[in-house]
């Protein structure tokens, strides 16, 4: 696998290196693991669509765009509340 150089602030690099070391990983290995576990926006959208299709098949429930927007807004609000605690 070819390597790439990424320029980030030194304090960010040091923090990531500390987190990686605490998990027994090099910074390189930690970032590779992180990248393999996160979803791209396209992957998230595909999974959401798959979940909607499964719900429709399982119980006939078809979430409208307005309902989806409300659920997203509720989730965003709840996450914001948790972050401020």
PDB file of N, CA and C in Angstrom:
ATOM      1  N   UNK A   1       0.846  -1.168   0.000  1.00  0.00           N
ATOM      2  CA  UNK A   1       0.000   0.000   0.000  1.00  0.00           C
ATOM      3  C   UNK A   1       0.896   1.237   0.000  1.00  0.00           C
ATOM      4  N   UNK A   2       0.600   2.180  -0.864  1.00  0.00           N
ATOM      5  CA  UNK A   2       1.372   3.418  -0.935  1.00  0.00           C
ATOM      6  C   UNK A   2       0.959   4.347   0.204  1.00  0.00           C
ATOM      7  N   UNK A   3       1.920   5.109   0.688  1.00  0.00           N
ATOM      8  CA  UNK A   3       1.653   6.070   1.748  1.00  0.00           C
ATOM      9  C   UNK A   3       1.365   7.428   1.152  1.00  0.00           C
ATOM     10  N   UNK A   4       0.689   8.268   1.926  1.00  0.00           N
ATOM     11  CA  UNK A   4       0.411   9.644   1.532  1.00  0.00           C
ATOM     12  C   UNK A   4       0.746  10.550   2.704  1.00  0.00           C
ATOM     13  N   UNK A   5       1.143  11.747   2.401  1.00  0.00           N
ATOM     14  CA  UNK A   5       1.405  12.738   3.440  1.00  0.00           C
ATOM     15  C   UNK A   5       0.190  13.636   3.580  1.00  0.00           C
ATOM     16  N   UNK A   6      -0.199  13.870   4.833  1.00  0.00           N
ATOM     17  CA  UNK A   6      -1.339  14.729   5.129  1.00  0.00           C
ATOM     18  C   UNK A   6      -0.849  15.808   6.082  1.00  0.00           C
ATOM     19  N   UNK A   7      -1.109  17.051   5.739  1.00  0.00           N
ATOM     20  CA  UNK A   7      -0.671  18.152   6.589  1.00  0.00           C
ATOM     21  C   UNK A   7      -1.805  18.545   7.531  1.00  0.00           C
ATOM     22  N   UNK A   8      -1.533  18.427   8.832  1.00  0.00           N
ATOM     23  CA  UNK A   8      -2.492  18.838   9.857  1.00  0.00           C
ATOM     24  C   UNK A   8      -1.719  19.621  10.916  1.00  0.00           C
ATOM     25  N   UNK A   9      -2.428  20.376  11.737  1.00  0.00           N
ATOM     26  CA  UNK A   9      -1.737  21.094  12.810  1.00  0.00           C
ATOM     27  C   UNK A   9      -1.001  20.119  13.742  1.00  0.00           C
ATOM     28  N   UNK A  10       0.117  20.559  14.263  1.00  0.00           N
ATOM     29  CA  UNK A  10       0.937  19.718  15.134  1.00  0.00           C
ATOM     30  C   UNK A  10       0.164  19.235  16.346  1.00  0.00           C
ATOM     31  N   UNK A  11      -0.645  20.107  16.942  1.00  0.00           N
ATOM     32  CA  UNK A  11      -1.397  19.686  18.128  1.00  0.00           C
ATOM     33  C   UNK A  11      -2.404  18.588  17.791  1.00  0.00           C
ATOM     34  N   UNK A  12      -2.988  18.647  16.609  1.00  0.00           N
ATOM     35  CA  UNK A  12      -3.915  17.588  16.185  1.00  0.00           C
ATOM     36  C   UNK A  12      -3.158  16.282  15.978  1.00  0.00           C
ATOM     37  N   UNK A  13      -2.000  16.355  15.338  1.00  0.00           N
ATOM     38  CA  UNK A  13      -1.175  15.155  15.126  1.00  0.00           C
ATOM     39  C   UNK A  13      -0.778  14.533  16.455  1.00  0.00           C
ATOM     40  N   UNK A  14      -0.343  15.376  17.394  1.00  0.00           N
ATOM     41  CA  UNK A  14       0.091  14.870  18.694  1.00  0.00           C
ATOM     42  C   UNK A  14      -1.065  14.225  19.450  1.00  0.00           C
ATOM     43  N   UNK A  15      -2.239  14.828  19.365  1.00  0.00           N
ATOM     44  CA  UNK A  15      -3.410  14.255  20.043  1.00  0.00           C
ATOM     45  C   UNK A  15      -3.769  12.895  19.440  1.00  0.00           C
ATOM     46  N   UNK A  16      -3.784  12.822  18.117  1.00  0.00           N
ATOM     47  CA  UNK A  16      -4.088  11.546  17.463  1.00  0.00           C
ATOM     48  C   UNK A  16      -3.037  10.491  17.795  1.00  0.00           C
ATOM     49  N   UNK A  17      -1.781  10.894  17.843  1.00  0.00           N
ATOM     50  CA  UNK A  17      -0.714   9.951  18.182  1.00  0.00           C
ATOM     51  C   UNK A  17      -0.875   9.437  19.610  1.00  0.00           C
ATOM     52  N   UNK A  18      -1.283  10.311  20.525  1.00  0.00           N
ATOM     53  CA  UNK A  18      -1.503   9.895  21.911  1.00  0.00           C
ATOM     54  C   UNK A  18      -2.661   8.903  22.008  1.00  0.00           C
ATOM     55  N   UNK A  19      -3.731   9.191  21.285  1.00  0.00           N
ATOM     56  CA  UNK A  19      -4.881   8.281  21.269  1.00  0.00           C
ATOM     57  C   UNK A  19      -4.477   6.931  20.686  1.00  0.00           C
ATOM     58  N   UNK A  20      -3.727   6.967  19.588  1.00  0.00           N
ATOM     59  CA  UNK A  20      -3.272   5.727  18.946  1.00  0.00           C
ATOM     60  C   UNK A  20      -2.391   4.920  19.890  1.00  0.00           C
ATOM     61  N   UNK A  21      -1.447   5.593  20.542  1.00  0.00           N
ATOM     62  CA  UNK A  21      -0.536   4.898  21.455  1.00  0.00           C
ATOM     63  C   UNK A  21      -1.298   4.251  22.605  1.00  0.00           C
ATOM     64  N   UNK A  22      -2.333   4.928  23.099  1.00  0.00           N
ATOM     65  CA  UNK A  22      -3.135   4.371  24.187  1.00  0.00           C
ATOM     66  C   UNK A  22      -3.846   3.092  23.766  1.00  0.00           C
ATOM     67  N   UNK A  23      -4.066   2.948  22.473  1.00  0.00           N
ATOM     68  CA  UNK A  23      -4.702   1.735  21.955  1.00  0.00           C
ATOM     69  C   UNK A  23      -3.681   0.735  21.425  1.00  0.00           C
ATOM     70  N   UNK A  24      -2.409   1.039  21.646  1.00  0.00           N
ATOM     71  CA  UNK A  24      -1.349   0.136  21.214  1.00  0.00           C
ATOM     72  C   UNK A  24      -1.092   0.155  19.717  1.00  0.00           C
ATOM     73  N   UNK A  25      -1.417   1.270  19.078  1.00  0.00           N
ATOM     74  CA  UNK A  25      -1.266   1.378  17.632  1.00  0.00           C
ATOM     75  C   UNK A  25      -0.334   2.526  17.269  1.00  0.00           C
ATOM     76  N   UNK A  26       0.268   2.416  16.112  1.00  0.00           N
ATOM     77  CA  UNK A  26       0.988   3.559  15.561  1.00  0.00           C
ATOM     78  C   UNK A  26      -0.047   4.540  15.018  1.00  0.00           C
ATOM     79  N   UNK A  27       0.368   5.759  14.810  1.00  0.00           N
ATOM     80  CA  UNK A  27      -0.557   6.737  14.234  1.00  0.00           C
ATOM     81  C   UNK A  27      -1.024   6.275  12.857  1.00  0.00           C
ATOM     82  N   UNK A  28      -0.126   5.718  12.077  1.00  0.00           N
ATOM     83  CA  UNK A  28      -0.469   5.209  10.741  1.00  0.00           C
ATOM     84  C   UNK A  28      -1.546   4.133  10.834  1.00  0.00           C
ATOM     85  N   UNK A  29      -1.356   3.173  11.724  1.00  0.00           N
ATOM     86  CA  UNK A  29      -2.322   2.083  11.871  1.00  0.00           C
ATOM     87  C   UNK A  29      -3.658   2.605  12.409  1.00  0.00           C
ATOM     88  N   UNK A  30      -3.592   3.548  13.341  1.00  0.00           N
ATOM     89  CA  UNK A  30      -4.811   4.106  13.903  1.00  0.00           C
ATOM     90  C   UNK A  30      -5.629   4.826  12.831  1.00  0.00           C
ATOM     91  N   UNK A  31      -4.975   5.647  12.018  1.00  0.00           N
ATOM     92  CA  UNK A  31      -5.691   6.370  10.963  1.00  0.00           C
ATOM     93  C   UNK A  31      -6.245   5.423   9.905  1.00  0.00           C
ATOM     94  N   UNK A  32      -5.496   4.376   9.585  1.00  0.00           N
ATOM     95  CA  UNK A  32      -5.990   3.391   8.619  1.00  0.00           C
ATOM     96  C   UNK A  32      -7.227   2.686   9.167  1.00  0.00           C
ATOM     97  N   UNK A  33      -7.201   2.335  10.454  1.00  0.00           N
ATOM     98  CA  UNK A  33      -8.362   1.697  11.073  1.00  0.00           C
ATOM     99  C   UNK A  33      -9.554   2.654  11.106  1.00  0.00           C
ATOM    100  N   UNK A  34      -9.298   3.900  11.465  1.00  0.00           N
ATOM    101  CA  UNK A  34     -10.355   4.899  11.510  1.00  0.00           C
ATOM    102  C   UNK A  34     -11.002   5.063  10.129  1.00  0.00           C
ATOM    103  N   UNK A  35     -10.180   5.174   9.103  1.00  0.00           N
ATOM    104  CA  UNK A  35     -10.700   5.340   7.746  1.00  0.00           C
ATOM    105  C   UNK A  35     -11.523   4.137   7.300  1.00  0.00           C
ATOM    106  N   UNK A  36     -11.157   2.958   7.761  1.00  0.00           N
ATOM    107  CA  UNK A  36     -11.890   1.753   7.337  1.00  0.00           C
ATOM    108  C   UNK A  36     -13.210   1.582   8.078  1.00  0.00           C
ATOM    109  N   UNK A  37     -13.393   2.298   9.192  1.00  0.00           N
ATOM    110  CA  UNK A  37     -14.614   2.139   9.962  1.00  0.00           C
ATOM    111  C   UNK A  37     -15.642   3.240   9.731  1.00  0.00           C
ATOM    112  N   UNK A  38     -15.241   4.345   9.132  1.00  0.00           N
ATOM    113  CA  UNK A  38     -16.163   5.448   8.876  1.00  0.00           C
ATOM    114  C   UNK A  38     -16.828   5.281   7.524  1.00  0.00           C
ATOM    115  N   UNK A  39     -18.060   5.758   7.420  1.00  0.00           N
ATOM    116  CA  UNK A  39     -18.789   5.693   6.155  1.00  0.00           C
ATOM    117  C   UNK A  39     -18.722   7.031   5.436  1.00  0.00           C
ATOM    118  N   UNK A  40     -18.646   6.972   4.127  1.00  0.00           N
ATOM    119  CA  UNK A  40     -18.723   8.189   3.323  1.00  0.00           C
ATOM    120  C   UNK A  40     -20.185   8.636   3.281  1.00  0.00           C
ATOM    121  N   UNK A  41     -20.445   9.879   2.902  1.00  0.00           N
ATOM    122  CA  UNK A  41     -21.842  10.300   2.762  1.00  0.00           C
ATOM    123  C   UNK A  41     -22.639   9.406   1.808  1.00  0.00           C
ATOM    124  N   UNK A  42     -22.028   8.972   0.733  1.00  0.00           N
ATOM    125  CA  UNK A  42     -22.725   8.093  -0.214  1.00  0.00           C
ATOM    126  C   UNK A  42     -23.041   6.743   0.424  1.00  0.00           C
ATOM    127  N   UNK A  43     -22.097   6.209   1.216  1.00  0.00           N
ATOM    128  CA  UNK A  43     -22.344   4.930   1.893  1.00  0.00           C
ATOM    129  C   UNK A  43     -23.458   5.065   2.936  1.00  0.00           C
ATOM    130  N   UNK A  44     -23.465   6.188   3.671  1.00  0.00           N
ATOM    131  CA  UNK A  44     -24.537   6.412   4.654  1.00  0.00           C
ATOM    132  C   UNK A  44     -25.896   6.508   3.962  1.00  0.00           C
ATOM    133  N   UNK A  45     -25.943   7.223   2.846  1.00  0.00           N
ATOM    134  CA  UNK A  45     -27.201   7.363   2.107  1.00  0.00           C
ATOM    135  C   UNK A  45     -27.677   6.004   1.594  1.00  0.00           C
ATOM    136  N   UNK A  46     -26.754   5.197   1.111  1.00  0.00           N
ATOM    137  CA  UNK A  46     -27.122   3.864   0.613  1.00  0.00           C
ATOM    138  C   UNK A  46     -27.665   2.996   1.741  1.00  0.00           C
ATOM    139  N   UNK A  47     -27.038   3.064   2.911  1.00  0.00           N
ATOM    140  CA  UNK A  47     -27.529   2.277   4.046  1.00  0.00           C
ATOM    141  C   UNK A  47     -28.894   2.762   4.504  1.00  0.00           C
ATOM    142  N   UNK A  48     -29.093   4.071   4.496  1.00  0.00           N
ATOM    143  CA  UNK A  48     -30.401   4.614   4.893  1.00  0.00           C
ATOM    144  C   UNK A  48     -31.479   4.137   3.931  1.00  0.00           C
ATOM    145  N   UNK A  49     -31.180   4.165   2.658  1.00  0.00           N
ATOM    146  CA  UNK A  49     -32.144   3.701   1.658  1.00  0.00           C
ATOM    147  C   UNK A  49     -32.419   2.208   1.825  1.00  0.00           C
ATOM    148  N   UNK A  50     -31.395   1.448   2.124  1.00  0.00           N
ATOM    149  CA  UNK A  50     -31.565   0.013   2.355  1.00  0.00           C
ATOM    150  C   UNK A  50     -32.449  -0.221   3.583  1.00  0.00           C
ATOM    151  N   UNK A  51     -32.245   0.559   4.642  1.00  0.00           N
ATOM    152  CA  UNK A  51     -33.067   0.419   5.848  1.00  0.00           C
ATOM    153  C   UNK A  51     -34.521   0.765   5.552  1.00  0.00           C
ATOM    154  N   UNK A  52     -34.737   1.830   4.772  1.00  0.00           N
ATOM    155  CA  UNK A  52     -36.105   2.197   4.404  1.00  0.00           C
ATOM    156  C   UNK A  52     -36.770   1.082   3.599  1.00  0.00           C
ATOM    157  N   UNK A  53     -36.035   0.480   2.691  1.00  0.00           N
ATOM    158  CA  UNK A  53     -36.582  -0.612   1.878  1.00  0.00           C
ATOM    159  C   UNK A  53     -36.911  -1.824   2.750  1.00  0.00           C
ATOM    160  N   UNK A  54     -36.052  -2.124   3.722  1.00  0.00           N
ATOM    161  CA  UNK A  54     -36.312  -3.249   4.618  1.00  0.00           C
ATOM    162  C   UNK A  54     -37.545  -2.989   5.488  1.00  0.00           C
ATOM    163  N   UNK A  55     -37.697  -1.755   5.982  1.00  0.00           N
ATOM    164  CA  UNK A  55     -38.895  -1.421   6.764  1.00  0.00           C
ATOM    165  C   UNK A  55     -40.157  -1.583   5.926  1.00  0.00           C
ATOM    166  N   UNK A  56     -40.102  -1.126   4.699  1.00  0.00           N
ATOM    167  CA  UNK A  56     -41.254  -1.243   3.811  1.00  0.00           C
ATOM    168  C   UNK A  56     -41.603  -2.715   3.577  1.00  0.00           C
ATOM    169  N   UNK A  57     -40.580  -3.516   3.321  1.00  0.00           N
ATOM    170  CA  UNK A  57     -40.799  -4.938   3.086  1.00  0.00           C
ATOM    171  C   UNK A  57     -41.298  -5.642   4.345  1.00  0.00           C
ATOM    172  N   UNK A  58     -40.767  -5.267   5.509  1.00  0.00           N
ATOM    173  CA  UNK A  58     -41.079  -5.950   6.759  1.00  0.00           C
ATOM    174  C   UNK A  58     -42.475  -5.609   7.277  1.00  0.00           C
ATOM    175  N   UNK A  59     -42.813  -4.298   7.286  1.00  0.00           N
ATOM    176  CA  UNK A  59     -44.097  -3.942   7.884  1.00  0.00           C
ATOM    177  C   UNK A  59     -44.920  -2.943   7.071  1.00  0.00           C
ATOM    178  N   UNK A  60     -44.469  -2.654   5.857  1.00  0.00           N
ATOM    179  CA  UNK A  60     -45.230  -1.757   4.999  1.00  0.00           C
ATOM    180  C   UNK A  60     -45.061  -0.284   5.305  1.00  0.00           C
ATOM    181  N   UNK A  61     -44.206   0.044   6.262  1.00  0.00           N
ATOM    182  CA  UNK A  61     -44.013   1.446   6.639  1.00  0.00           C
ATOM    183  C   UNK A  61     -43.110   2.135   5.633  1.00  0.00           C
ATOM    184  N   UNK A  62     -43.608   3.238   5.076  1.00  0.00           N
ATOM    185  CA  UNK A  62     -42.838   4.006   4.097  1.00  0.00           C
ATOM    186  C   UNK A  62     -42.698   5.436   4.614  1.00  0.00           C
ATOM    187  N   UNK A  63     -41.552   5.732   5.158  1.00  0.00           N
ATOM    188  CA  UNK A  63     -41.256   7.039   5.735  1.00  0.00           C
ATOM    189  C   UNK A  63     -41.301   8.117   4.656  1.00  0.00           C
ATOM    190  N   UNK A  64     -42.081   9.177   4.897  1.00  0.00           N
ATOM    191  CA  UNK A  64     -42.112  10.282   3.944  1.00  0.00           C
ATOM    192  C   UNK A  64     -40.875  11.154   4.144  1.00  0.00           C
ATOM    193  N   UNK A  65     -40.599  12.000   3.159  1.00  0.00           N
ATOM    194  CA  UNK A  65     -39.457  12.911   3.285  1.00  0.00           C
ATOM    195  C   UNK A  65     -39.637  13.846   4.473  1.00  0.00           C
ATOM    196  N   UNK A  66     -40.862  14.300   4.716  1.00  0.00           N
ATOM    197  CA  UNK A  66     -41.128  15.185   5.857  1.00  0.00           C
ATOM    198  C   UNK A  66     -40.875  14.454   7.175  1.00  0.00           C
ATOM    199  N   UNK A  67     -41.300  13.200   7.260  1.00  0.00           N
ATOM    200  CA  UNK A  67     -41.057  12.416   8.472  1.00  0.00           C
ATOM    201  C   UNK A  67     -39.568  12.179   8.682  1.00  0.00           C
ATOM    202  N   UNK A  68     -38.874  11.889   7.606  1.00  0.00           N
ATOM    203  CA  UNK A  68     -37.425  11.679   7.702  1.00  0.00           C
ATOM    204  C   UNK A  68     -36.733  12.950   8.178  1.00  0.00           C
ATOM    205  N   UNK A  69     -37.158  14.088   7.662  1.00  0.00           N
ATOM    206  CA  UNK A  69     -36.570  15.364   8.086  1.00  0.00           C
ATOM    207  C   UNK A  69     -36.840  15.618   9.563  1.00  0.00           C
ATOM    208  N   UNK A  70     -38.035  15.282  10.023  1.00  0.00           N
ATOM    209  CA  UNK A  70     -38.367  15.472  11.439  1.00  0.00           C
ATOM    210  C   UNK A  70     -37.546  14.552  12.330  1.00  0.00           C
ATOM    211  N   UNK A  71     -37.381  13.313  11.917  1.00  0.00           N
ATOM    212  CA  UNK A  71     -36.564  12.369  12.681  1.00  0.00           C
ATOM    213  C   UNK A  71     -35.119  12.867  12.744  1.00  0.00           C
ATOM    214  N   UNK A  72     -34.590  13.337  11.613  1.00  0.00           N
ATOM    215  CA  UNK A  72     -33.230  13.869  11.583  1.00  0.00           C
ATOM    216  C   UNK A  72     -33.088  15.074  12.504  1.00  0.00           C
ATOM    217  N   UNK A  73     -34.070  15.967  12.484  1.00  0.00           N
ATOM    218  CA  UNK A  73     -34.030  17.157  13.340  1.00  0.00           C
ATOM    219  C   UNK A  73     -34.085  16.762  14.816  1.00  0.00           C
ATOM    220  N   UNK A  74     -34.924  15.792  15.148  1.00  0.00           N
ATOM    221  CA  UNK A  74     -35.005  15.322  16.532  1.00  0.00           C
ATOM    222  C   UNK A  74     -33.681  14.708  16.983  1.00  0.00           C
ATOM    223  N   UNK A  75     -33.078  13.912  16.125  1.00  0.00           N
ATOM    224  CA  UNK A  75     -31.797  13.294  16.460  1.00  0.00           C
ATOM    225  C   UNK A  75     -30.721  14.361  16.642  1.00  0.00           C
ATOM    226  N   UNK A  76     -30.668  15.329  15.739  1.00  0.00           N
ATOM    227  CA  UNK A  76     -29.691  16.422  15.865  1.00  0.00           C
ATOM    228  C   UNK A  76     -29.874  17.172  17.178  1.00  0.00           C
ATOM    229  N   UNK A  77     -31.129  17.446  17.548  1.00  0.00           N
ATOM    230  CA  UNK A  77     -31.418  18.155  18.796  1.00  0.00           C
ATOM    231  C   UNK A  77     -30.953  17.346  19.996  1.00  0.00           C
ATOM    232  N   UNK A  78     -31.243  16.059  19.995  1.00  0.00           N
ATOM    233  CA  UNK A  78     -30.850  15.208  21.117  1.00  0.00           C
ATOM    234  C   UNK A  78     -29.338  15.083  21.229  1.00  0.00           C
ATOM    235  N   UNK A  79     -28.661  14.969  20.095  1.00  0.00           N
ATOM    236  CA  UNK A  79     -27.202  14.905  20.123  1.00  0.00           C
ATOM    237  C   UNK A  79     -26.609  16.204  20.653  1.00  0.00           C
ATOM    238  N   UNK A  80     -27.184  17.329  20.269  1.00  0.00           N
ATOM    239  CA  UNK A  80     -26.718  18.626  20.765  1.00  0.00           C
ATOM    240  C   UNK A  80     -26.897  18.725  22.274  1.00  0.00           C
ATOM    241  N   UNK A  81     -28.005  18.205  22.786  1.00  0.00           N
ATOM    242  CA  UNK A  81     -28.244  18.214  24.233  1.00  0.00           C
ATOM    243  C   UNK A  81     -27.186  17.386  24.965  1.00  0.00           C
ATOM    244  N   UNK A  82     -26.862  16.233  24.428  1.00  0.00           N
ATOM    245  CA  UNK A  82     -25.877  15.359  25.060  1.00  0.00           C
ATOM    246  C   UNK A  82     -24.505  16.032  25.052  1.00  0.00           C
ATOM    247  N   UNK A  83     -24.169  16.700  23.984  1.00  0.00           N
ATOM    248  CA  UNK A  83     -22.851  17.338  23.878  1.00  0.00           C
ATOM    249  C   UNK A  83     -22.691  18.496  24.856  1.00  0.00           C
ATOM    250  N   UNK A  84     -23.770  19.106  25.274  1.00  0.00           N
ATOM    251  CA  UNK A  84     -23.682  20.247  26.192  1.00  0.00           C
ATOM    252  C   UNK A  84     -23.681  19.823  27.653  1.00  0.00           C
ATOM    253  N   UNK A  85     -23.865  18.565  27.932  1.00  0.00           N
ATOM    254  CA  UNK A  85     -23.883  18.087  29.324  1.00  0.00           C
ATOM    255  C   UNK A  85     -22.501  17.940  29.865  1.00  0.00           C
TER     256      UNK A  85
END
